[in-house]
Amino acid sequence: MGRETALGMALKSAVETMSKKKQTEMIAEYIYGKYDVFKRFKPLSVGIENDLIQALGQFSPELIKRVLANHCRRPKYIKSVARGGKRFNLDNRFQGEVSEEERLHALEQPGIREAIEKQDARRAEAQAKKQAQADAESAEQ
């Protein structure tokens, strides 16, 4: 039996009877539930594909790659890369940085620059509102 548990083998067998689409959805749900770095759409470390394949031996490498590709095409993920900064591994630990070239490439994707500008404007507005409220409260005292 090696490293695979009976439960792992049963899961693998059950998964293989599903359509590729259903398998991909199930694997994605599992990954988003298990790894905070995916749930929070942080920039992923280079080579994380191999880490995922190794960590999720019960799933097909082909389907893990498909889930990863789908994740990396999501606007929320592209925005996080466009903002630049640190990359993270499966343990949510810093592992590399987004290069300037990668950041600029992400910014070139349709709608990303505008989405970031809108998000920044909303954040600034919320911060200004919060500051005005704090100022009003301190003036009352």
mmCIF file of N, CA and C in Angstrom:
data_model
loop_
_atom_site.group_PDB
_atom_site.id
_atom_site.type_symbol
_atom_site.label_atom_id
_atom_site.label_comp_id
_atom_site.label_asym_id
_atom_site.label_seq_id
_atom_site.Cartn_x
_atom_site.Cartn_y
_atom_site.Cartn_z
ATOM 1 N N MET A 1 0.818 -1.196 0.000
ATOM 2 C CA MET A 1 0.000 0.000 0.000
ATOM 3 C C MET A 1 0.858 1.256 0.000
ATOM 4 N N GLY A 2 2.060 1.210 0.530
ATOM 5 C CA GLY A 2 2.951 2.365 0.493
ATOM 6 C C GLY A 2 2.409 3.528 1.289
ATOM 7 N N ARG A 3 2.582 4.727 0.747
ATOM 8 C CA ARG A 3 2.172 5.951 1.438
ATOM 9 C C ARG A 3 0.683 6.232 1.295
ATOM 10 N N GLU A 4 0.043 5.626 0.317
ATOM 11 C CA GLU A 4 -1.382 5.892 0.113
ATOM 12 C C GLU A 4 -2.212 5.148 1.145
ATOM 13 N N THR A 5 -3.126 5.841 1.770
ATOM 14 C CA THR A 5 -4.015 5.215 2.743
ATOM 15 C C THR A 5 -5.202 4.607 2.006
ATOM 16 N N ALA A 6 -5.922 3.748 2.700
ATOM 17 C CA ALA A 6 -7.115 3.142 2.107
ATOM 18 C C ALA A 6 -8.133 4.222 1.760
ATOM 19 N N LEU A 7 -8.261 5.213 2.648
ATOM 20 C CA LEU A 7 -9.192 6.317 2.398
ATOM 21 C C LEU A 7 -8.765 7.115 1.168
ATOM 22 N N GLY A 8 -7.464 7.379 1.056
ATOM 23 C CA GLY A 8 -6.940 8.109 -0.100
ATOM 24 C C GLY A 8 -7.202 7.364 -1.396
ATOM 25 N N MET A 9 -7.013 6.042 -1.360
ATOM 26 C CA MET A 9 -7.256 5.233 -2.563
ATOM 27 C C MET A 9 -8.738 5.212 -2.911
ATOM 28 N N ALA A 10 -9.595 5.150 -1.898
ATOM 29 C CA ALA A 10 -11.040 5.165 -2.141
ATOM 30 C C ALA A 10 -11.463 6.495 -2.749
ATOM 31 N N LEU A 11 -10.902 7.592 -2.226
ATOM 32 C CA LEU A 11 -11.202 8.923 -2.757
ATOM 33 C C LEU A 11 -10.756 9.020 -4.212
ATOM 34 N N LYS A 12 -9.550 8.545 -4.481
ATOM 35 C CA LYS A 12 -9.013 8.589 -5.841
ATOM 36 C C LYS A 12 -9.915 7.805 -6.792
ATOM 37 N N SER A 13 -10.348 6.635 -6.361
ATOM 38 C CA SER A 13 -11.220 5.799 -7.185
ATOM 39 C C SER A 13 -12.559 6.491 -7.446
ATOM 40 N N ALA A 14 -13.127 7.099 -6.414
ATOM 41 C CA ALA A 14 -14.410 7.798 -6.564
ATOM 42 C C ALA A 14 -14.274 8.992 -7.492
ATOM 43 N N VAL A 15 -13.182 9.719 -7.350
ATOM 44 C CA VAL A 15 -12.949 10.910 -8.170
ATOM 45 C C VAL A 15 -12.834 10.528 -9.637
ATOM 46 N N GLU A 16 -12.162 9.431 -9.915
ATOM 47 C CA GLU A 16 -11.926 9.027 -11.304
ATOM 48 C C GLU A 16 -13.205 8.656 -12.043
ATOM 49 N N THR A 17 -14.293 8.383 -11.328
ATOM 50 C CA THR A 17 -15.551 8.048 -11.996
ATOM 51 C C THR A 17 -16.333 9.295 -12.414
ATOM 52 N N MET A 18 -15.906 10.469 -11.961
ATOM 53 C CA MET A 18 -16.587 11.729 -12.289
ATOM 54 C C MET A 18 -16.098 12.272 -13.628
ATOM 55 N N SER A 19 -16.867 13.213 -14.188
ATOM 56 C CA SER A 19 -16.419 13.904 -15.398
ATOM 57 C C SER A 19 -15.214 14.769 -15.041
ATOM 58 N N LYS A 20 -14.422 15.111 -16.044
ATOM 59 C CA LYS A 20 -13.236 15.956 -15.809
ATOM 60 C C LYS A 20 -13.647 17.289 -15.180
ATOM 61 N N LYS A 21 -14.765 17.846 -15.636
ATOM 62 C CA LYS A 21 -15.231 19.122 -15.091
ATOM 63 C C LYS A 21 -15.558 18.985 -13.609
ATOM 64 N N LYS A 22 -16.285 17.927 -13.247
ATOM 65 C CA LYS A 22 -16.651 17.697 -11.845
ATOM 66 C C LYS A 22 -15.400 17.453 -11.004
ATOM 67 N N GLN A 23 -14.452 16.686 -11.563
ATOM 68 C CA GLN A 23 -13.204 16.431 -10.842
ATOM 69 C C GLN A 23 -12.467 17.744 -10.578
ATOM 70 N N THR A 24 -12.392 18.577 -11.609
ATOM 71 C CA THR A 24 -11.700 19.861 -11.485
ATOM 72 C C THR A 24 -12.372 20.725 -10.422
ATOM 73 N N GLU A 25 -13.701 20.776 -10.432
ATOM 74 C CA GLU A 25 -14.435 21.564 -9.435
ATOM 75 C C GLU A 25 -14.184 21.043 -8.026
ATOM 76 N N MET A 26 -14.182 19.714 -7.875
ATOM 77 C CA MET A 26 -13.972 19.122 -6.564
ATOM 78 C C MET A 26 -12.546 19.388 -6.057
ATOM 79 N N ILE A 27 -11.569 19.251 -6.939
ATOM 80 C CA ILE A 27 -10.178 19.506 -6.561
ATOM 81 C C ILE A 27 -10.008 20.978 -6.193
ATOM 82 N N ALA A 28 -10.620 21.866 -6.971
ATOM 83 C CA ALA A 28 -10.534 23.303 -6.673
ATOM 84 C C ALA A 28 -11.128 23.585 -5.295
ATOM 85 N N GLU A 29 -12.277 23.020 -5.010
ATOM 86 C CA GLU A 29 -12.914 23.219 -3.705
ATOM 87 C C GLU A 29 -11.995 22.720 -2.582
ATOM 88 N N TYR A 30 -11.371 21.585 -2.807
ATOM 89 C CA TYR A 30 -10.451 21.019 -1.814
ATOM 90 C C TYR A 30 -9.255 21.949 -1.591
ATOM 91 N N ILE A 31 -8.664 22.425 -2.685
ATOM 92 C CA ILE A 31 -7.487 23.301 -2.597
ATOM 93 C C ILE A 31 -7.846 24.619 -1.903
ATOM 94 N N TYR A 32 -8.974 25.221 -2.269
ATOM 95 C CA TYR A 32 -9.379 26.489 -1.648
ATOM 96 C C TYR A 32 -9.680 26.302 -0.159
ATOM 97 N N GLY A 33 -10.173 25.139 0.204
ATOM 98 C CA GLY A 33 -10.446 24.865 1.607
ATOM 99 C C GLY A 33 -9.192 24.584 2.420
ATOM 100 N N LYS A 34 -8.203 23.992 1.782
ATOM 101 C CA LYS A 34 -6.994 23.569 2.499
ATOM 102 C C LYS A 34 -5.904 24.634 2.548
ATOM 103 N N TYR A 35 -5.760 25.421 1.492
ATOM 104 C CA TYR A 35 -4.633 26.350 1.395
ATOM 105 C C TYR A 35 -5.108 27.804 1.398
ATOM 106 N N ASP A 36 -4.760 28.507 2.462
ATOM 107 C CA ASP A 36 -5.147 29.904 2.642
ATOM 108 C C ASP A 36 -4.624 30.796 1.511
ATOM 109 N N VAL A 37 -3.453 30.464 0.989
ATOM 110 C CA VAL A 37 -2.839 31.268 -0.072
ATOM 111 C C VAL A 37 -3.743 31.305 -1.317
ATOM 112 N N PHE A 38 -4.493 30.238 -1.552
ATOM 113 C CA PHE A 38 -5.439 30.213 -2.674
ATOM 114 C C PHE A 38 -6.703 30.985 -2.310
ATOM 115 N N LYS A 39 -7.207 30.744 -1.121
ATOM 116 C CA LYS A 39 -8.437 31.394 -0.664
ATOM 117 C C LYS A 39 -8.296 32.914 -0.687
ATOM 118 N N ARG A 40 -7.102 33.404 -0.355
ATOM 119 C CA ARG A 40 -6.867 34.851 -0.290
ATOM 120 C C ARG A 40 -6.301 35.425 -1.591
ATOM 121 N N PHE A 41 -6.119 34.576 -2.578
ATOM 122 C CA PHE A 41 -5.636 34.997 -3.897
ATOM 123 C C PHE A 41 -4.303 35.735 -3.828
ATOM 124 N N LYS A 42 -3.392 35.263 -2.991
ATOM 125 C CA LYS A 42 -2.058 35.856 -2.907
ATOM 126 C C LYS A 42 -1.227 35.380 -4.091
ATOM 127 N N PRO A 43 -0.234 36.170 -4.511
ATOM 128 C CA PRO A 43 0.649 35.703 -5.587
ATOM 129 C C PRO A 43 1.343 34.402 -5.168
ATOM 130 N N LEU A 44 1.285 33.415 -6.027
ATOM 131 C CA LEU A 44 1.837 32.096 -5.723
ATOM 132 C C LEU A 44 3.314 32.020 -6.069
ATOM 133 N N SER A 45 4.050 31.232 -5.288
ATOM 134 C CA SER A 45 5.477 31.062 -5.545
ATOM 135 C C SER A 45 5.682 30.337 -6.871
ATOM 136 N N VAL A 46 6.794 30.642 -7.512
ATOM 137 C CA VAL A 46 7.149 29.980 -8.760
ATOM 138 C C VAL A 46 7.421 28.512 -8.429
ATOM 139 N N GLY A 47 6.841 27.600 -9.190
ATOM 140 C CA GLY A 47 7.033 26.171 -8.958
ATOM 141 C C GLY A 47 6.018 25.560 -8.011
ATOM 142 N N ILE A 48 5.011 26.323 -7.627
ATOM 143 C CA ILE A 48 4.005 25.804 -6.692
ATOM 144 C C ILE A 48 3.238 24.631 -7.304
ATOM 145 N N GLU A 49 3.216 24.568 -8.621
ATOM 146 C CA GLU A 49 2.562 23.462 -9.325
ATOM 147 C C GLU A 49 3.132 22.125 -8.850
ATOM 148 N N ASN A 50 4.462 22.028 -8.767
ATOM 149 C CA ASN A 50 5.102 20.782 -8.332
ATOM 150 C C ASN A 50 4.788 20.478 -6.871
ATOM 151 N N ASP A 51 4.739 21.516 -6.043
ATOM 152 C CA ASP A 51 4.399 21.335 -4.625
ATOM 153 C C ASP A 51 2.975 20.798 -4.483
ATOM 154 N N LEU A 52 2.058 21.330 -5.280
ATOM 155 C CA LEU A 52 0.664 20.873 -5.237
ATOM 156 C C LEU A 52 0.545 19.419 -5.688
ATOM 157 N N ILE A 53 1.227 19.090 -6.773
ATOM 158 C CA ILE A 53 1.172 17.719 -7.292
ATOM 159 C C ILE A 53 1.703 16.744 -6.247
ATOM 160 N N GLN A 54 2.788 17.123 -5.588
ATOM 161 C CA GLN A 54 3.365 16.265 -4.555
ATOM 162 C C GLN A 54 2.442 16.168 -3.337
ATOM 163 N N ALA A 55 1.866 17.279 -2.925
ATOM 164 C CA ALA A 55 1.007 17.298 -1.737
ATOM 165 C C ALA A 55 -0.334 16.603 -1.972
ATOM 166 N N LEU A 56 -0.783 16.589 -3.224
ATOM 167 C CA LEU A 56 -2.108 16.038 -3.539
ATOM 168 C C LEU A 56 -1.990 14.828 -4.458
ATOM 169 N N GLY A 57 -1.207 13.861 -4.021
ATOM 170 C CA GLY A 57 -0.950 12.664 -4.829
ATOM 171 C C GLY A 57 -2.191 11.877 -5.196
ATOM 172 N N GLN A 58 -3.276 12.075 -4.461
ATOM 173 C CA GLN A 58 -4.505 11.338 -4.757
ATOM 174 C C GLN A 58 -5.221 11.878 -5.993
ATOM 175 N N PHE A 59 -4.778 13.025 -6.488
ATOM 176 C CA PHE A 59 -5.420 13.622 -7.660
ATOM 177 C C PHE A 59 -4.494 13.590 -8.864
ATOM 178 N N SER A 60 -5.073 13.610 -10.036
ATOM 179 C CA SER A 60 -4.314 13.602 -11.287
ATOM 180 C C SER A 60 -3.517 14.901 -11.441
ATOM 181 N N PRO A 61 -2.216 14.792 -11.765
ATOM 182 C CA PRO A 61 -1.416 16.001 -11.993
ATOM 183 C C PRO A 61 -2.023 16.900 -13.074
ATOM 184 N N GLU A 62 -2.600 16.278 -14.096
ATOM 185 C CA GLU A 62 -3.233 17.041 -15.184
ATOM 186 C C GLU A 62 -4.358 17.927 -14.644
ATOM 187 N N LEU A 63 -5.168 17.380 -13.743
ATOM 188 C CA LEU A 63 -6.288 18.147 -13.194
ATOM 189 C C LEU A 63 -5.817 19.202 -12.199
ATOM 190 N N ILE A 64 -4.764 18.905 -11.453
ATOM 191 C CA ILE A 64 -4.197 19.905 -10.538
ATOM 192 C C ILE A 64 -3.690 21.090 -11.349
ATOM 193 N N LYS A 65 -3.027 20.809 -12.467
ATOM 194 C CA LYS A 65 -2.528 21.885 -13.337
ATOM 195 C C LYS A 65 -3.695 22.701 -13.891
ATOM 196 N N ARG A 66 -4.790 22.033 -14.225
ATOM 197 C CA ARG A 66 -5.970 22.730 -14.751
ATOM 198 C C ARG A 66 -6.561 23.661 -13.688
ATOM 199 N N VAL A 67 -6.664 23.167 -12.457
ATOM 200 C CA VAL A 67 -7.180 23.989 -11.353
ATOM 201 C C VAL A 67 -6.275 25.200 -11.142
ATOM 202 N N LEU A 68 -4.969 24.965 -11.165
ATOM 203 C CA LEU A 68 -4.009 26.053 -10.974
ATOM 204 C C LEU A 68 -4.125 27.084 -12.094
ATOM 205 N N ALA A 69 -4.252 26.622 -13.330
ATOM 206 C CA ALA A 69 -4.401 27.542 -14.468
ATOM 207 C C ALA A 69 -5.682 28.363 -14.329
ATOM 208 N N ASN A 70 -6.773 27.712 -13.936
ATOM 209 C CA ASN A 70 -8.039 28.432 -13.735
ATOM 210 C C ASN A 70 -7.893 29.491 -12.648
ATOM 211 N N HIS A 71 -7.218 29.140 -11.565
ATOM 212 C CA HIS A 71 -7.008 30.077 -10.455
ATOM 213 C C HIS A 71 -6.221 31.299 -10.931
ATOM 214 N N CYS A 72 -5.158 31.042 -11.678
ATOM 215 C CA CYS A 72 -4.266 32.130 -12.113
ATOM 216 C C CYS A 72 -4.893 33.029 -13.173
ATOM 217 N N ARG A 73 -5.993 32.589 -13.791
ATOM 218 C CA ARG A 73 -6.703 33.422 -14.775
ATOM 219 C C ARG A 73 -7.799 34.270 -14.133
ATOM 220 N N ARG A 74 -8.087 34.033 -12.874
ATOM 221 C CA ARG A 74 -9.160 34.788 -12.218
ATOM 222 C C ARG A 74 -8.722 36.230 -11.993
ATOM 223 N N PRO A 75 -9.605 37.187 -12.263
ATOM 224 C CA PRO A 75 -9.251 38.603 -12.094
ATOM 225 C C PRO A 75 -8.721 38.940 -10.703
ATOM 226 N N LYS A 76 -9.270 38.322 -9.683
ATOM 227 C CA LYS A 76 -8.824 38.596 -8.315
ATOM 228 C C LYS A 76 -7.345 38.212 -8.149
ATOM 229 N N TYR A 77 -6.938 37.101 -8.750
ATOM 230 C CA TYR A 77 -5.535 36.682 -8.668
ATOM 231 C C TYR A 77 -4.657 37.619 -9.504
ATOM 232 N N ILE A 78 -5.102 37.947 -10.695
ATOM 233 C CA ILE A 78 -4.320 38.831 -11.571
ATOM 234 C C ILE A 78 -4.122 40.187 -10.893
ATOM 235 N N LYS A 79 -5.153 40.683 -10.198
ATOM 236 C CA LYS A 79 -5.012 41.955 -9.468
ATOM 237 C C LYS A 79 -3.941 41.850 -8.393
ATOM 238 N N SER A 80 -3.883 40.726 -7.705
ATOM 239 C CA SER A 80 -2.874 40.594 -6.643
ATOM 240 C C SER A 80 -1.465 40.573 -7.230
ATOM 241 N N VAL A 81 -1.299 39.973 -8.395
ATOM 242 C CA VAL A 81 0.011 39.973 -9.062
ATOM 243 C C VAL A 81 0.321 41.381 -9.563
ATOM 244 N N ALA A 82 -0.679 42.074 -10.081
ATOM 245 C CA ALA A 82 -0.484 43.432 -10.601
ATOM 246 C C ALA A 82 -0.062 44.404 -9.501
ATOM 247 N N ARG A 83 -0.457 44.138 -8.287
ATOM 248 C CA ARG A 83 -0.048 44.987 -7.163
ATOM 249 C C ARG A 83 1.402 44.725 -6.761
ATOM 250 N N GLY A 84 1.946 43.596 -7.213
ATOM 251 C CA GLY A 84 3.346 43.276 -6.920
ATOM 252 C C GLY A 84 3.531 42.778 -5.501
ATOM 253 N N GLY A 85 4.794 42.714 -5.094
ATOM 254 C CA GLY A 85 5.106 42.289 -3.729
ATOM 255 C C GLY A 85 5.548 40.848 -3.636
ATOM 256 N N LYS A 86 5.292 40.265 -2.484
ATOM 257 C CA LYS A 86 5.775 38.925 -2.171
ATOM 258 C C LYS A 86 4.936 37.842 -2.835
ATOM 259 N N ARG A 87 5.594 36.713 -3.082
ATOM 260 C CA ARG A 87 4.924 35.490 -3.518
ATOM 261 C C ARG A 87 4.907 34.538 -2.329
ATOM 262 N N PHE A 88 3.949 33.620 -2.312
ATOM 263 C CA PHE A 88 3.783 32.739 -1.164
ATOM 264 C C PHE A 88 3.681 31.276 -1.575
ATOM 265 N N ASN A 89 4.188 30.388 -0.697
ATOM 266 C CA ASN A 89 4.116 28.950 -0.954
ATOM 267 C C ASN A 89 2.838 28.377 -0.331
ATOM 268 N N LEU A 90 2.702 27.057 -0.371
ATOM 269 C CA LEU A 90 1.487 26.417 0.140
ATOM 270 C C LEU A 90 1.285 26.637 1.637
ATOM 271 N N ASP A 91 2.378 26.854 2.361
ATOM 272 C CA ASP A 91 2.298 27.094 3.804
ATOM 273 C C ASP A 91 2.062 28.567 4.125
ATOM 274 N N ASN A 92 1.771 29.355 3.094
ATOM 275 C CA ASN A 92 1.509 30.790 3.243
ATOM 276 C C ASN A 92 2.744 31.543 3.740
ATOM 277 N N ARG A 93 3.912 31.026 3.365
ATOM 278 C CA ARG A 93 5.169 31.667 3.746
ATOM 279 C C ARG A 93 5.772 32.337 2.519
ATOM 280 N N PHE A 94 6.440 33.462 2.773
ATOM 281 C CA PHE A 94 7.102 34.229 1.725
ATOM 282 C C PHE A 94 8.097 33.344 0.969
ATOM 283 N N GLN A 95 8.007 33.376 -0.363
ATOM 284 C CA GLN A 95 8.938 32.620 -1.202
ATOM 285 C C GLN A 95 9.060 33.322 -2.554
ATOM 286 N N GLY A 96 9.880 34.346 -2.592
ATOM 287 C CA GLY A 96 10.107 35.078 -3.827
ATOM 288 C C GLY A 96 9.240 36.318 -3.923
ATOM 289 N N GLU A 97 9.436 37.036 -5.014
ATOM 290 C CA GLU A 97 8.677 38.270 -5.239
ATOM 291 C C GLU A 97 8.164 38.303 -6.668
ATOM 292 N N VAL A 98 7.106 39.062 -6.868
ATOM 293 C CA VAL A 98 6.572 39.291 -8.209
ATOM 294 C C VAL A 98 7.553 40.234 -8.899
ATOM 295 N N SER A 99 8.040 39.837 -10.067
ATOM 296 C CA SER A 99 8.980 40.700 -10.792
ATOM 297 C C SER A 99 8.228 41.882 -11.400
ATOM 298 N N GLU A 100 8.967 42.909 -11.738
ATOM 299 C CA GLU A 100 8.355 44.083 -12.365
ATOM 300 C C GLU A 100 7.718 43.688 -13.699
ATOM 301 N N GLU A 101 8.373 42.804 -14.427
ATOM 302 C CA GLU A 101 7.841 42.330 -15.715
ATOM 303 C C GLU A 101 6.504 41.601 -15.509
ATOM 304 N N GLU A 102 6.429 40.745 -14.493
ATOM 305 C CA GLU A 102 5.185 40.023 -14.194
ATOM 306 C C GLU A 102 4.084 40.992 -13.763
ATOM 307 N N ARG A 103 4.449 41.970 -12.963
ATOM 308 C CA ARG A 103 3.488 42.966 -12.488
ATOM 309 C C ARG A 103 2.910 43.754 -13.665
ATOM 310 N N LEU A 104 3.794 44.201 -14.559
ATOM 311 C CA LEU A 104 3.343 44.967 -15.723
ATOM 312 C C LEU A 104 2.487 44.119 -16.657
ATOM 313 N N HIS A 105 2.857 42.848 -16.824
ATOM 314 C CA HIS A 105 2.065 41.942 -17.664
ATOM 315 C C HIS A 105 0.650 41.793 -17.087
ATOM 316 N N ALA A 106 0.557 41.656 -15.774
ATOM 317 C CA ALA A 106 -0.756 41.533 -15.130
ATOM 318 C C ALA A 106 -1.577 42.806 -15.332
ATOM 319 N N LEU A 107 -0.916 43.958 -15.233
ATOM 320 C CA LEU A 107 -1.620 45.233 -15.421
ATOM 321 C C LEU A 107 -2.159 45.397 -16.841
ATOM 322 N N GLU A 108 -1.537 44.726 -17.806
ATOM 323 C CA GLU A 108 -1.974 44.823 -19.204
ATOM 324 C C GLU A 108 -3.234 44.005 -19.485
ATOM 325 N N GLN A 109 -3.616 43.126 -18.571
ATOM 326 C CA GLN A 109 -4.788 42.287 -18.795
ATOM 327 C C GLN A 109 -6.044 43.157 -18.784
ATOM 328 N N PRO A 110 -7.019 42.835 -19.636
ATOM 329 C CA PRO A 110 -8.226 43.658 -19.760
ATOM 330 C C PRO A 110 -8.937 43.889 -18.425
ATOM 331 N N GLY A 111 -9.166 45.159 -18.119
ATOM 332 C CA GLY A 111 -9.949 45.543 -16.955
ATOM 333 C C GLY A 111 -9.215 45.549 -15.623
ATOM 334 N N ILE A 112 -7.998 45.053 -15.584
ATOM 335 C CA ILE A 112 -7.291 44.931 -14.303
ATOM 336 C C ILE A 112 -6.884 46.294 -13.754
ATOM 337 N N ARG A 113 -6.275 47.116 -14.587
ATOM 338 C CA ARG A 113 -5.834 48.437 -14.123
ATOM 339 C C ARG A 113 -7.030 49.235 -13.587
ATOM 340 N N GLU A 114 -8.135 49.194 -14.320
ATOM 341 C CA GLU A 114 -9.333 49.930 -13.910
ATOM 342 C C GLU A 114 -9.894 49.374 -12.606
ATOM 343 N N ALA A 115 -9.896 48.053 -12.467
ATOM 344 C CA ALA A 115 -10.415 47.427 -11.245
ATOM 345 C C ALA A 115 -9.578 47.824 -10.033
ATOM 346 N N ILE A 116 -8.261 47.876 -10.208
ATOM 347 C CA ILE A 116 -7.377 48.282 -9.111
ATOM 348 C C ILE A 116 -7.622 49.741 -8.747
ATOM 349 N N GLU A 117 -7.769 50.595 -9.766
ATOM 350 C CA GLU A 117 -8.026 52.018 -9.500
ATOM 351 C C GLU A 117 -9.339 52.206 -8.742
ATOM 352 N N LYS A 118 -10.387 51.472 -9.137
ATOM 353 C CA LYS A 118 -11.678 51.554 -8.446
ATOM 354 C C LYS A 118 -11.548 51.076 -7.001
ATOM 355 N N GLN A 119 -10.849 49.968 -6.832
ATOM 356 C CA GLN A 119 -10.672 49.410 -5.491
ATOM 357 C C GLN A 119 -9.898 50.383 -4.599
ATOM 358 N N ASP A 120 -8.848 50.978 -5.144
ATOM 359 C CA ASP A 120 -8.060 51.954 -4.380
ATOM 360 C C ASP A 120 -8.899 53.178 -4.017
ATOM 361 N N ALA A 121 -9.746 53.633 -4.950
ATOM 362 C CA ALA A 121 -10.607 54.791 -4.689
ATOM 363 C C ALA A 121 -11.610 54.469 -3.581
ATOM 364 N N ARG A 122 -12.194 53.267 -3.621
ATOM 365 C CA ARG A 122 -13.135 52.858 -2.565
ATOM 366 C C ARG A 122 -12.442 52.792 -1.209
ATOM 367 N N ARG A 123 -11.226 52.259 -1.198
ATOM 368 C CA ARG A 123 -10.471 52.174 0.061
ATOM 369 C C ARG A 123 -10.151 53.564 0.603
ATOM 370 N N ALA A 124 -9.739 54.468 -0.279
ATOM 371 C CA ALA A 124 -9.410 55.833 0.142
ATOM 372 C C ALA A 124 -10.656 56.534 0.682
ATOM 373 N N GLU A 125 -11.780 56.332 0.012
ATOM 374 C CA GLU A 125 -13.039 56.936 0.455
ATOM 375 C C GLU A 125 -13.445 56.399 1.829
ATOM 376 N N ALA A 126 -13.323 55.101 2.014
ATOM 377 C CA ALA A 126 -13.669 54.494 3.305
ATOM 378 C C ALA A 126 -12.738 55.004 4.404
ATOM 379 N N GLN A 127 -11.465 55.136 4.075
ATOM 380 C CA GLN A 127 -10.491 55.638 5.052
ATOM 381 C C GLN A 127 -10.796 57.094 5.418
ATOM 382 N N ALA A 128 -11.135 57.915 4.420
ATOM 383 C CA ALA A 128 -11.461 59.325 4.670
ATOM 384 C C ALA A 128 -12.714 59.434 5.543
ATOM 385 N N LYS A 129 -13.695 58.591 5.257
ATOM 386 C CA LYS A 129 -14.932 58.586 6.036
ATOM 387 C C LYS A 129 -14.644 58.192 7.487
ATOM 388 N N LYS A 130 -13.809 57.188 7.663
ATOM 389 C CA LYS A 130 -13.432 56.727 8.995
ATOM 390 C C LYS A 130 -12.685 57.827 9.757
ATOM 391 N N GLN A 131 -11.789 58.515 9.057
ATOM 392 C CA GLN A 131 -11.015 59.596 9.672
ATOM 393 C C GLN A 131 -11.924 60.759 10.058
ATOM 394 N N ALA A 132 -12.877 61.101 9.180
ATOM 395 C CA ALA A 132 -13.817 62.191 9.467
ATOM 396 C C ALA A 132 -14.665 61.854 10.688
ATOM 397 N N GLN A 133 -15.068 60.600 10.789
ATOM 398 C CA GLN A 133 -15.865 60.162 11.937
ATOM 399 C C GLN A 133 -15.034 60.252 13.223
ATOM 400 N N ALA A 134 -13.778 59.834 13.161
ATOM 401 C CA ALA A 134 -12.889 59.910 14.330
ATOM 402 C C ALA A 134 -12.655 61.362 14.730
ATOM 403 N N ASP A 135 -12.483 62.239 13.725
ATOM 404 C CA ASP A 135 -12.289 63.668 14.002
ATOM 405 C C ASP A 135 -13.527 64.269 14.670
ATOM 406 N N ALA A 136 -14.706 63.887 14.181
ATOM 407 C CA ALA A 136 -15.959 64.400 14.743
ATOM 408 C C ALA A 136 -16.135 63.930 16.186
ATOM 409 N N GLU A 137 -15.781 62.689 16.451
ATOM 410 C CA GLU A 137 -15.901 62.152 17.810
ATOM 411 C C GLU A 137 -14.935 62.842 18.766
ATOM 412 N N SER A 138 -13.726 63.125 18.311
ATOM 413 C CA SER A 138 -12.747 63.784 19.188
ATOM 414 C C SER A 138 -13.115 65.256 19.402
ATOM 415 N N ALA A 139 -13.798 65.881 18.433
ATOM 416 C CA ALA A 139 -14.230 67.278 18.574
ATOM 417 C C ALA A 139 -15.361 67.394 19.595
ATOM 418 N N GLU A 140 -16.175 66.335 19.716
ATOM 419 C CA GLU A 140 -17.284 66.335 20.664
ATOM 420 C C GLU A 140 -16.787 66.264 22.104
ATOM 421 N N GLN A 141 -15.623 65.727 22.300
ATOM 422 C CA GLN A 141 -15.108 65.531 23.667
ATOM 423 C C GLN A 141 -14.478 66.738 24.186
#
